[in-house]
Amino acid sequence: MKFKYFYQQLLSHISVIIVAFLIVALLFTQFVEQYMYENKTEELMTYGETILTNLTASEKPAQQLLQEYGNVLKNRPIHFSLFNEQSEIIYASDGKIPDIHLDDADWNEVTKGNKVVVKKDYEQFKEGATYVILPYFQGERFVGGILLAAPISGLSNAIDAMNASLWKSVYIAVATALLLSAFLARFHVRRINVLKRATSAVAKEDYSITLPTSTVDEIGELAVDFQHMVDQLEQSANEIERLENRRRQFMADVSHELKTPLTTIRGMIEGLENNMIPASEQGRALHLAEQEAKRLIRLVNENLDYEKIRSNQIQLQIEKVRVEELYSIVKEQLYDLAKKKGNDIMIDVPSDMYVEADMDRLLQIVMNIVKNSMQFTENGVITLQAYEEAASAVLVLKDTGIGMDTKEVEHIWERFYKADISRTTNPYGEFGLGLSIVKQLVTLHDGTIDVQSIKGKGTVFTITLPKSKD
């Protein structure tokens, strides 16, 4: 059976309010009733003590004094009677002897000098009444006492009127609370329904939703967290789509790039087997086949390196590496390539500067960056610099190439990304894996790498490595 959240909220609110009002009303009624009875009892005792005191101290005759008090208290209405030590009534304010019989326990209390309060029916009032009995002593001798009685009808009427007003207030409060509870319940249900619709949209891979967010309560905080989750999912979906597009492009590039050298190698081999290549051209054909084979090996190794790094299969062999020697190796290996593009490789580094790193992997890092710089630099200068800071060594690799805009800089570390997709003749890093590998290798060395580039002016790669690697 489905029980809507709106009705759950409404029922819970109203139940709590009704129970709370009932408890308050009951406690308040009992308190007021008790207070009024105690107040009436105290009033009767005050009148009784005054009458007994004046009987002893006043110079007026006792009969006259009692009549005066009787006339005053008659309008209250309060009845009083005097009784002797045998519990016999010797005077009644209204002339009627009250039919009252105290039990032994109450009479013993009076004879001991204690005041007694009794609630019972009183025939003069034809209804329930409150009795107050005060003992009267002459010296140490008990000679009787005074009994004062007041009907409880006045108290009952006042209590009934108060209860009627209280219940009327309860009805009004419950009705008001019902309206407010309905409003609040509908308000919260509406907010939950917004989250419900958003959840359904996300389940259908629609991440364009925008939720009203606040932090005033848990539902608002849930909406904030949900919106954050949706934003993250949208970013992940976009990233997956970008990677998938690049993967498809990568596969197309692989198919094309691998096909070209394989076709060339096959053509050279068939030409040699069938004596279709003149003897004077055979050396050149073999050299070309060798270069294409090296190119294939380079492409395969680049992909294998990336996967090894991603799966944490690379073990660094840390040693002290002389930076000047490192740069010299790079310059020597890339000299011919730099010369073909009209570039100069300049080294600016202290001769005694060392860094603790894996020599082969650090060489791979610098080599990849310099190759990348050559790809976008012609008739320019590539500068290899380095300097030391307090706890780190900084390698700076600059070029005067075509540079990149901000959008390109944000993506250069991503797999399959190529800043200039039109340059397909690059012999190194054909598929955009080189800089992604560089990023991973620098991270393995507990270092950081940063790139600054200005379109048309060149690019600067800054690698910061700790001086000592624990």
Tab-separated table of C-alpha atoms in Angstrom:
chain	number	residue	atom	x	y	z
A	1	MET	CA	0.000	0.000	0.000
A	2	LYS	CA	1.397	3.341	-1.059
A	3	PHE	CA	1.262	6.106	1.554
A	4	LYS	CA	2.375	9.397	0.065
A	5	TYR	CA	5.042	11.410	1.812
A	6	PHE	CA	2.718	14.454	1.856
A	7	TYR	CA	0.176	12.607	4.015
A	8	GLN	CA	2.932	11.160	6.193
A	9	GLN	CA	4.217	14.650	6.920
A	10	LEU	CA	0.712	16.027	7.474
A	11	LEU	CA	-0.283	13.198	9.811
A	12	SER	CA	2.937	13.394	11.813
A	13	HIS	CA	2.687	17.168	12.245
A	14	ILE	CA	-0.979	17.118	13.279
A	15	SER	CA	-0.464	14.148	15.629
A	16	VAL	CA	2.385	15.864	17.424
A	17	ILE	CA	0.457	19.139	17.694
A	18	ILE	CA	-2.760	17.497	18.978
A	19	VAL	CA	-0.926	15.388	21.558
A	20	ALA	CA	1.073	18.396	22.710
A	21	PHE	CA	-2.066	20.567	23.061
A	22	LEU	CA	-3.939	17.827	24.921
A	23	ILE	CA	-1.131	17.392	27.407
A	24	VAL	CA	-0.793	21.138	27.899
A	25	ALA	CA	-4.579	21.571	28.244
A	26	LEU	CA	-4.841	18.744	30.804
A	27	LEU	CA	-1.934	20.008	32.870
A	28	PHE	CA	-3.142	23.585	32.694
A	29	THR	CA	-6.705	22.643	33.719
A	30	GLN	CA	-5.473	20.642	36.690
A	31	PHE	CA	-3.144	23.440	37.704
A	32	VAL	CA	-5.844	26.134	37.534
A	33	GLU	CA	-8.398	23.944	39.320
A	34	GLN	CA	-5.945	23.174	42.103
A	35	TYR	CA	-4.949	26.814	42.307
A	36	MET	CA	-8.563	28.006	42.573
A	37	TYR	CA	-9.405	25.443	45.279
A	38	GLU	CA	-6.307	26.374	47.260
A	39	ASN	CA	-7.136	30.050	46.864
A	40	LYS	CA	-10.710	29.488	48.109
A	41	THR	CA	-9.443	27.383	51.023
A	42	GLU	CA	-6.974	30.106	52.002
A	43	GLU	CA	-9.765	32.703	51.832
A	44	LEU	CA	-12.002	30.645	54.150
A	45	MET	CA	-9.141	30.151	56.625
A	46	THR	CA	-8.450	33.886	56.662
A	47	TYR	CA	-12.113	34.663	57.439
A	48	GLY	CA	-12.201	31.974	60.134
A	49	GLU	CA	-9.050	33.231	61.856
A	50	THR	CA	-10.377	36.808	61.758
A	51	ILE	CA	-13.723	35.797	63.308
A	52	LEU	CA	-12.085	33.779	66.104
A	53	THR	CA	-9.595	36.572	66.834
A	54	ASN	CA	-12.347	39.211	67.038
A	55	LEU	CA	-14.530	37.014	69.263
A	56	THR	CA	-11.726	37.096	71.815
A	57	ALA	CA	-10.532	40.655	71.417
A	58	SER	CA	-13.622	42.684	70.411
A	59	GLU	CA	-15.708	44.543	73.005
A	60	LYS	CA	-18.870	43.962	70.999
A	61	PRO	CA	-21.236	41.234	72.125
A	62	ALA	CA	-20.433	37.918	70.457
A	63	GLN	CA	-23.963	37.614	68.964
A	64	GLN	CA	-23.752	41.040	67.321
A	65	LEU	CA	-20.263	40.413	65.990
A	66	LEU	CA	-21.277	37.060	64.513
A	67	GLN	CA	-24.341	38.583	62.830
A	68	GLU	CA	-22.232	41.307	61.269
A	69	TYR	CA	-19.837	38.725	59.823
A	70	GLY	CA	-22.807	36.612	58.701
A	71	ASN	CA	-24.281	39.518	56.748
A	72	VAL	CA	-20.923	40.272	55.123
A	73	LEU	CA	-20.161	36.676	54.170
A	74	LYS	CA	-23.710	35.908	53.028
A	75	ASN	CA	-23.084	37.852	49.823
A	76	ARG	CA	-19.936	35.856	49.032
A	77	PRO	CA	-21.671	33.258	49.614
A	78	ILE	CA	-19.861	31.760	52.599
A	79	HIS	CA	-21.520	30.018	55.564
A	80	PHE	CA	-19.890	29.696	58.966
A	81	SER	CA	-20.904	27.896	62.137
A	82	LEU	CA	-19.513	27.704	65.660
A	83	PHE	CA	-19.350	24.393	67.514
A	84	ASN	CA	-18.371	23.469	71.071
A	85	GLU	CA	-16.000	20.830	72.380
A	86	GLN	CA	-18.676	18.142	71.944
A	87	SER	CA	-18.952	18.973	68.192
A	88	GLU	CA	-22.384	20.533	68.743
A	89	ILE	CA	-23.322	23.524	66.566
A	90	ILE	CA	-24.045	26.526	68.803
A	91	TYR	CA	-24.378	29.165	66.096
A	92	ALA	CA	-24.997	29.185	62.325
A	93	SER	CA	-24.653	32.300	60.170
A	94	ASP	CA	-27.779	31.511	58.127
A	95	GLY	CA	-29.721	30.120	61.063
A	96	LYS	CA	-29.615	26.594	59.696
A	97	ILE	CA	-27.720	23.954	61.523
A	98	PRO	CA	-25.467	22.275	58.954
A	99	ASP	CA	-25.711	18.530	58.643
A	100	ILE	CA	-22.049	17.748	59.053
A	101	HIS	CA	-20.443	14.803	60.702
A	102	LEU	CA	-16.677	14.670	61.010
A	103	ASP	CA	-15.062	11.291	61.119
A	104	ASP	CA	-12.846	10.389	64.046
A	105	ALA	CA	-9.616	11.142	62.220
A	106	ASP	CA	-10.704	14.719	61.280
A	107	TRP	CA	-12.077	15.390	64.792
A	108	ASN	CA	-8.817	14.212	66.382
A	109	GLU	CA	-6.890	16.615	64.123
A	110	VAL	CA	-9.125	19.536	65.195
A	111	THR	CA	-8.811	18.752	68.905
A	112	LYS	CA	-5.058	18.720	68.489
A	113	GLY	CA	-5.170	22.265	67.168
A	114	ASN	CA	-4.797	21.459	63.447
A	115	LYS	CA	-6.840	22.948	60.623
A	116	VAL	CA	-8.909	20.545	58.529
A	117	VAL	CA	-10.090	20.963	54.935
A	118	VAL	CA	-12.943	18.752	53.688
A	119	LYS	CA	-14.791	18.575	50.362
A	120	LYS	CA	-18.307	17.103	50.619
A	121	ASP	CA	-21.977	17.790	49.897
A	122	TYR	CA	-23.628	20.509	51.941
A	123	GLU	CA	-27.443	20.536	52.015
A	124	GLN	CA	-27.741	24.301	52.534
A	125	PHE	CA	-26.016	24.837	49.171
A	126	LYS	CA	-27.602	21.725	47.581
A	127	GLU	CA	-24.279	20.963	45.937
A	128	GLY	CA	-20.714	20.118	46.723
A	129	ALA	CA	-18.869	22.492	49.049
A	130	THR	CA	-15.467	23.106	50.531
A	131	TYR	CA	-15.259	22.962	54.322
A	132	VAL	CA	-12.568	24.546	56.445
A	133	ILE	CA	-12.531	23.759	60.166
A	134	LEU	CA	-10.401	25.823	62.559
A	135	PRO	CA	-9.976	24.883	66.242
A	136	TYR	CA	-10.696	27.414	69.028
A	137	PHE	CA	-8.635	27.348	72.238
A	138	GLN	CA	-8.883	29.367	75.417
A	139	GLY	CA	-5.403	29.144	76.744
A	140	GLU	CA	-4.476	25.463	76.559
A	141	ARG	CA	-8.077	24.287	76.661
A	142	PHE	CA	-9.974	23.229	73.532
A	143	VAL	CA	-13.413	24.813	73.659
A	144	GLY	CA	-14.637	24.269	70.064
A	145	GLY	CA	-14.044	25.805	66.731
A	146	ILE	CA	-15.467	27.404	63.609
A	147	LEU	CA	-16.587	25.748	60.409
A	148	LEU	CA	-16.679	27.722	57.173
A	149	ALA	CA	-18.228	26.377	53.971
A	150	ALA	CA	-18.359	27.718	50.402
A	151	PRO	CA	-20.121	26.097	47.432
A	152	ILE	CA	-17.882	24.842	44.630
A	153	SER	CA	-20.330	25.889	41.940
A	154	GLY	CA	-18.514	29.174	41.434
A	155	LEU	CA	-15.233	27.378	41.085
A	156	SER	CA	-16.742	24.772	38.776
A	157	ASN	CA	-18.329	27.417	36.577
A	158	ALA	CA	-15.069	29.332	36.351
A	159	ILE	CA	-13.171	26.137	35.524
A	160	ASP	CA	-15.774	25.128	32.934
A	161	ALA	CA	-15.587	28.563	31.310
A	162	MET	CA	-11.828	28.380	31.300
A	163	ASN	CA	-11.917	24.865	29.776
A	164	ALA	CA	-14.345	26.028	27.095
A	165	SER	CA	-12.025	28.890	26.180
A	166	LEU	CA	-9.047	26.572	26.270
A	167	TRP	CA	-10.678	24.014	23.961
A	168	LYS	CA	-11.749	26.768	21.599
A	169	SER	CA	-8.120	27.869	21.484
A	170	VAL	CA	-7.082	24.269	20.868
A	171	TYR	CA	-9.488	23.960	17.905
A	172	ILE	CA	-8.250	27.221	16.424
A	173	ALA	CA	-4.611	26.244	16.973
A	174	VAL	CA	-5.132	22.793	15.431
A	175	ALA	CA	-6.879	24.286	12.405
A	176	THR	CA	-4.077	26.814	11.957
A	177	ALA	CA	-1.476	24.118	12.459
A	178	LEU	CA	-3.258	21.954	9.878
A	179	LEU	CA	-3.007	24.696	7.272
A	180	LEU	CA	0.650	25.406	8.107
A	181	SER	CA	1.495	21.692	8.145
A	182	ALA	CA	-0.191	21.213	4.777
A	183	PHE	CA	1.799	24.128	3.365
A	184	LEU	CA	5.108	22.894	4.782
A	185	ALA	CA	4.454	19.289	3.748
A	186	ARG	CA	3.544	20.358	0.201
A	187	PHE	CA	6.632	22.595	0.112
A	188	HIS	CA	8.948	19.727	1.087
A	189	VAL	CA	7.186	17.255	-1.225
A	190	ARG	CA	7.634	19.698	-4.107
A	191	ARG	CA	11.387	19.890	-3.367
A	192	ILE	CA	11.618	16.096	-3.206
A	193	ASN	CA	9.718	15.803	-6.504
A	194	VAL	CA	12.267	18.133	-8.102
A	195	LEU	CA	15.031	15.764	-6.972
A	196	LYS	CA	12.974	12.793	-8.195
A	197	ARG	CA	12.591	14.292	-11.672
A	198	ALA	CA	16.283	15.185	-11.714
A	199	THR	CA	17.182	11.594	-10.806
A	200	SER	CA	15.039	10.278	-13.649
A	201	ALA	CA	16.721	12.702	-16.050
A	202	VAL	CA	20.204	11.613	-14.945
A	203	ALA	CA	19.174	7.965	-15.359
A	204	LYS	CA	18.411	8.847	-18.993
A	205	GLU	CA	21.881	10.476	-19.302
A	206	ASP	CA	20.447	13.992	-19.371
A	207	TYR	CA	22.941	16.124	-17.411
A	208	SER	CA	21.542	19.522	-18.418
A	209	ILE	CA	19.440	19.868	-15.270
A	210	THR	CA	19.978	22.714	-12.808
A	211	LEU	CA	18.606	22.368	-9.277
A	212	PRO	CA	17.736	25.255	-6.929
A	213	THR	CA	20.300	24.881	-4.165
A	214	SER	CA	20.471	26.094	-0.586
A	215	THR	CA	22.052	24.951	2.664
A	216	VAL	CA	19.268	25.837	5.114
A	217	ASP	CA	18.357	22.179	5.681
A	218	GLU	CA	19.285	18.601	4.751
A	219	ILE	CA	17.142	18.613	1.583
A	220	GLY	CA	18.958	21.736	0.405
A	221	GLU	CA	22.328	20.149	1.165
A	222	LEU	CA	21.201	17.023	-0.710
A	223	ALA	CA	20.302	19.203	-3.706
A	224	VAL	CA	23.746	20.833	-3.571
A	225	ASP	CA	25.460	17.427	-3.456
A	226	PHE	CA	23.203	16.105	-6.214
A	227	GLN	CA	23.984	19.093	-8.449
A	228	HIS	CA	27.691	18.580	-7.791
A	229	MET	CA	27.310	14.905	-8.726
A	230	VAL	CA	25.469	15.828	-11.937
A	231	ASP	CA	28.186	18.322	-12.856
A	232	GLN	CA	30.845	15.678	-12.251
A	233	LEU	CA	28.900	13.150	-14.306
A	234	GLU	CA	28.547	15.654	-17.119
A	235	GLN	CA	32.271	16.359	-17.049
A	236	SER	CA	32.991	12.620	-16.996
A	237	ALA	CA	30.597	12.025	-19.882
A	238	ASN	CA	32.194	14.824	-21.883
A	239	GLU	CA	35.637	13.483	-21.050
A	240	ILE	CA	34.614	9.979	-22.083
A	241	GLU	CA	33.198	11.343	-25.314
A	242	ARG	CA	36.405	13.298	-25.990
A	243	LEU	CA	38.533	10.257	-25.254
A	244	GLU	CA	36.321	8.086	-27.407
A	245	ASN	CA	36.615	10.552	-30.281
A	246	ARG	CA	40.363	10.640	-29.844
A	247	ARG	CA	40.452	6.857	-29.599
A	248	ARG	CA	38.609	6.592	-32.889
A	249	GLN	CA	40.959	9.159	-34.380
A	250	PHE	CA	43.873	7.261	-32.882
A	251	MET	CA	42.728	4.013	-34.455
A	252	ALA	CA	42.303	5.765	-37.777
A	253	ASP	CA	45.771	7.306	-37.426
A	254	VAL	CA	47.276	3.967	-36.400
A	255	SER	CA	45.679	2.221	-39.352
A	256	HIS	CA	46.944	4.897	-41.708
A	257	GLU	CA	50.380	5.387	-40.180
A	258	LEU	CA	51.126	1.689	-39.762
A	259	LYS	CA	49.821	0.934	-43.200
A	260	THR	CA	52.171	3.445	-44.833
A	261	PRO	CA	55.508	2.081	-43.514
A	262	LEU	CA	54.343	-1.518	-43.847
A	263	THR	CA	53.383	-0.858	-47.460
A	264	THR	CA	56.768	0.773	-48.064
A	265	ILE	CA	58.672	-2.134	-46.458
A	266	ARG	CA	56.630	-4.675	-48.397
A	267	GLY	CA	57.239	-2.771	-51.644
A	268	MET	CA	60.980	-2.643	-51.040
A	269	ILE	CA	61.132	-6.364	-50.233
A	270	GLU	CA	59.097	-7.337	-53.300
A	271	GLY	CA	61.200	-5.039	-55.460
A	272	LEU	CA	64.410	-6.653	-54.200
A	273	GLU	CA	63.034	-10.189	-54.581
A	274	ASN	CA	61.921	-9.577	-58.161
A	275	ASN	CA	65.035	-7.602	-59.119
A	276	MET	CA	62.827	-4.626	-59.926
A	277	ILE	CA	65.164	-2.201	-58.123
A	278	PRO	CA	68.418	-1.332	-59.838
A	279	ALA	CA	71.610	-2.259	-58.011
A	280	SER	CA	72.447	1.433	-57.605
A	281	GLU	CA	69.137	2.006	-55.749
A	282	GLN	CA	69.144	-1.119	-53.610
A	283	GLY	CA	71.162	0.490	-50.789
A	284	ARG	CA	68.766	3.394	-50.665
A	285	ALA	CA	65.780	1.004	-50.674
A	286	LEU	CA	67.182	-1.000	-47.754
A	287	HIS	CA	67.887	2.211	-45.810
A	288	LEU	CA	64.325	3.356	-46.394
A	289	ALA	CA	62.932	-0.011	-45.242
A	290	GLU	CA	65.139	0.184	-42.127
A	291	GLN	CA	63.894	3.681	-41.305
A	292	GLU	CA	60.275	2.610	-41.694
A	293	ALA	CA	60.876	-0.437	-39.486
A	294	LYS	CA	62.423	1.796	-36.799
A	295	ARG	CA	59.434	4.059	-37.070
A	296	LEU	CA	57.091	1.113	-36.450
A	297	ILE	CA	59.139	-0.007	-33.437
A	298	ARG	CA	59.071	3.551	-32.078
A	299	LEU	CA	55.275	3.717	-32.333
A	300	VAL	CA	54.808	0.352	-30.625
A	301	ASN	CA	57.256	1.216	-27.825
A	302	GLU	CA	55.546	4.511	-27.199
A	303	ASN	CA	52.202	2.773	-26.640
A	304	LEU	CA	53.803	0.090	-24.479
A	305	ASP	CA	55.491	2.727	-22.329
A	306	TYR	CA	52.226	4.521	-21.710
A	307	GLU	CA	50.435	1.339	-20.667
A	308	LYS	CA	53.314	0.302	-18.377
A	309	ILE	CA	53.216	3.658	-16.631
A	310	ARG	CA	49.435	3.506	-16.225
A	311	SER	CA	49.634	0.015	-14.696
A	312	ASN	CA	52.525	0.971	-12.352
A	313	GLN	CA	54.933	-1.460	-14.006
A	314	ILE	CA	57.738	1.111	-14.205
A	315	GLN	CA	60.462	0.745	-11.581
A	316	LEU	CA	62.710	3.790	-11.294
A	317	GLN	CA	66.449	3.298	-10.855
A	318	ILE	CA	67.401	6.419	-8.921
A	319	GLU	CA	70.936	7.774	-9.276
A	320	LYS	CA	72.742	11.097	-9.324
A	321	VAL	CA	72.358	12.546	-12.810
A	322	ARG	CA	74.595	15.333	-14.037
A	323	VAL	CA	72.244	17.721	-15.836
A	324	GLU	CA	74.877	19.051	-18.267
A	325	GLU	CA	75.642	15.484	-19.386
A	326	LEU	CA	71.929	14.793	-19.789
A	327	TYR	CA	71.446	17.838	-21.998
A	328	SER	CA	74.528	16.993	-24.048
A	329	ILE	CA	73.132	13.538	-24.861
A	330	VAL	CA	69.837	15.080	-25.968
A	331	LYS	CA	71.612	17.630	-28.149
A	332	GLU	CA	73.815	14.978	-29.724
A	333	GLN	CA	70.961	12.590	-30.533
A	334	LEU	CA	68.736	15.290	-31.982
A	335	TYR	CA	71.432	17.259	-33.786
A	336	ASP	CA	70.612	15.937	-37.271
A	337	LEU	CA	66.886	16.483	-36.824
A	338	ALA	CA	67.462	20.026	-35.534
A	339	LYS	CA	69.759	20.789	-38.452
A	340	LYS	CA	67.144	19.613	-40.992
A	341	LYS	CA	64.645	22.107	-39.583
A	342	GLY	CA	67.183	24.902	-39.223
A	343	ASN	CA	67.070	24.876	-35.415
A	344	ASP	CA	69.835	25.436	-32.882
A	345	ILE	CA	69.948	23.623	-29.525
A	346	MET	CA	71.509	25.787	-26.795
A	347	ILE	CA	72.583	24.510	-23.355
A	348	ASP	CA	72.678	26.859	-20.348
A	349	VAL	CA	73.275	24.925	-17.134
A	350	PRO	CA	75.832	24.951	-14.280
A	351	SER	CA	78.457	22.258	-14.904
A	352	ASP	CA	78.233	20.976	-11.300
A	353	MET	CA	74.446	20.666	-11.084
A	354	TYR	CA	73.062	17.223	-10.260
A	355	VAL	CA	69.584	15.786	-9.727
A	356	GLU	CA	68.552	12.437	-8.265
A	357	ALA	CA	66.454	10.614	-10.880
A	358	ASP	CA	66.237	7.624	-13.203
A	359	MET	CA	68.702	8.536	-15.962
A	360	ASP	CA	66.886	6.676	-18.745
A	361	ARG	CA	63.447	8.012	-17.817
A	362	LEU	CA	64.699	11.561	-17.299
A	363	LEU	CA	66.351	11.362	-20.709
A	364	GLN	CA	63.027	10.142	-22.115
A	365	ILE	CA	61.234	13.122	-20.525
A	366	VAL	CA	63.613	15.734	-21.930
A	367	MET	CA	63.849	13.975	-25.296
A	368	ASN	CA	60.079	13.897	-25.737
A	369	ILE	CA	59.703	17.585	-24.863
A	370	VAL	CA	62.523	18.646	-27.188
A	371	LYS	CA	61.112	16.514	-30.002
A	372	ASN	CA	57.752	18.132	-29.432
A	373	SER	CA	59.409	21.564	-29.589
A	374	MET	CA	61.110	20.680	-32.870
A	375	GLN	CA	57.781	19.630	-34.321
A	376	PHE	CA	56.529	23.212	-34.003
A	377	THR	CA	59.785	25.132	-34.443
A	378	GLU	CA	61.585	25.945	-37.689
A	379	ASN	CA	64.684	28.105	-38.039
A	380	GLY	CA	64.502	28.815	-34.327
A	381	VAL	CA	66.276	28.146	-31.058
A	382	ILE	CA	65.593	25.469	-28.454
A	383	THR	CA	67.215	26.331	-25.128
A	384	LEU	CA	67.934	23.780	-22.374
A	385	GLN	CA	68.362	25.516	-19.019
A	386	ALA	CA	68.527	24.410	-15.398
A	387	TYR	CA	68.991	25.958	-11.964
A	388	GLU	CA	68.743	24.951	-8.315
A	389	GLU	CA	66.342	26.088	-5.606
A	390	ALA	CA	66.386	25.358	-1.874
A	391	ALA	CA	65.005	21.806	-2.073
A	392	SER	CA	64.507	21.232	-5.775
A	393	ALA	CA	66.128	21.232	-9.170
A	394	VAL	CA	64.381	23.071	-12.014
A	395	LEU	CA	64.771	22.100	-15.669
A	396	VAL	CA	63.562	24.723	-18.179
A	397	LEU	CA	63.097	23.806	-21.872
A	398	LYS	CA	62.287	26.722	-24.181
A	399	ASP	CA	61.559	27.034	-27.880
A	400	THR	CA	60.802	29.891	-30.259
A	401	GLY	CA	58.185	27.950	-32.219
A	402	ILE	CA	54.590	28.711	-33.162
A	403	GLY	CA	53.329	28.375	-29.588
A	404	MET	CA	49.835	27.399	-28.448
A	405	ASP	CA	46.727	29.185	-27.259
A	406	THR	CA	45.227	28.641	-23.797
A	407	LYS	CA	42.735	26.036	-24.965
A	408	GLU	CA	45.460	23.895	-26.521
A	409	VAL	CA	47.644	24.167	-23.391
A	410	GLU	CA	44.813	22.737	-21.269
A	411	HIS	CA	44.733	19.520	-23.327
A	412	ILE	CA	48.350	18.768	-24.237
A	413	TRP	CA	48.757	16.239	-21.388
A	414	GLU	CA	45.789	14.188	-22.551
A	415	ARG	CA	46.261	10.900	-24.340
A	416	PHE	CA	45.828	11.008	-28.144
A	417	TYR	CA	45.847	14.828	-28.162
A	418	LYS	CA	47.873	16.608	-30.843
A	419	ALA	CA	48.143	20.386	-30.702
A	420	ASP	CA	48.498	20.704	-34.459
A	421	ILE	CA	46.580	17.835	-36.029
A	422	SER	CA	47.664	18.825	-39.534
A	423	ARG	CA	51.299	17.885	-38.816
A	424	THR	CA	51.133	14.194	-39.632
A	425	THR	CA	54.661	13.886	-40.882
A	426	ASN	CA	56.228	14.223	-37.430
A	427	PRO	CA	58.621	11.299	-36.963
A	428	TYR	CA	58.245	11.373	-33.156
A	429	GLY	CA	55.114	11.145	-31.002
A	430	GLU	CA	52.791	10.666	-33.989
A	431	PHE	CA	49.727	9.848	-31.922
A	432	GLY	CA	49.923	12.436	-29.151
A	433	LEU	CA	51.248	10.036	-26.509
A	434	GLY	CA	54.637	11.687	-25.913
A	435	LEU	CA	53.577	14.481	-23.551
A	436	SER	CA	51.112	12.216	-21.767
A	437	ILE	CA	54.031	9.882	-21.029
A	438	VAL	CA	56.141	12.854	-19.915
A	439	LYS	CA	53.468	13.888	-17.407
A	440	GLN	CA	53.288	10.394	-15.933
A	441	LEU	CA	57.072	10.026	-15.660
A	442	VAL	CA	57.482	13.402	-13.931
A	443	THR	CA	54.795	12.380	-11.433
A	444	LEU	CA	56.644	9.107	-10.774
A	445	HIS	CA	59.660	11.230	-9.827
A	446	ASP	CA	57.499	13.171	-7.308
A	447	GLY	CA	57.952	16.223	-9.492
A	448	THR	CA	55.743	18.738	-11.260
A	449	ILE	CA	55.665	20.055	-14.806
A	450	ASP	CA	54.226	23.322	-16.020
A	451	VAL	CA	53.872	24.811	-19.476
A	452	GLN	CA	53.566	28.433	-20.541
A	453	SER	CA	52.964	29.290	-24.183
A	454	ILE	CA	52.210	32.359	-26.281
A	455	LYS	CA	50.779	31.947	-29.749
A	456	GLY	CA	53.424	32.889	-32.311
A	457	LYS	CA	56.207	33.383	-29.729
A	458	GLY	CA	57.049	29.958	-28.358
A	459	THR	CA	56.609	27.592	-25.434
A	460	VAL	CA	58.366	27.066	-22.082
A	461	PHE	CA	58.242	23.730	-20.200
A	462	THR	CA	59.312	23.915	-16.536
A	463	ILE	CA	60.065	20.669	-14.667
A	464	THR	CA	60.597	20.796	-10.901
A	465	LEU	CA	62.167	17.741	-9.264
A	466	PRO	CA	63.178	17.193	-5.634
A	467	LYS	CA	66.953	17.338	-5.097
A	468	SER	CA	66.885	14.112	-3.111
A	469	LYS	CA	64.332	11.340	-3.679
A	470	ASP	CA	63.591	9.180	-0.642
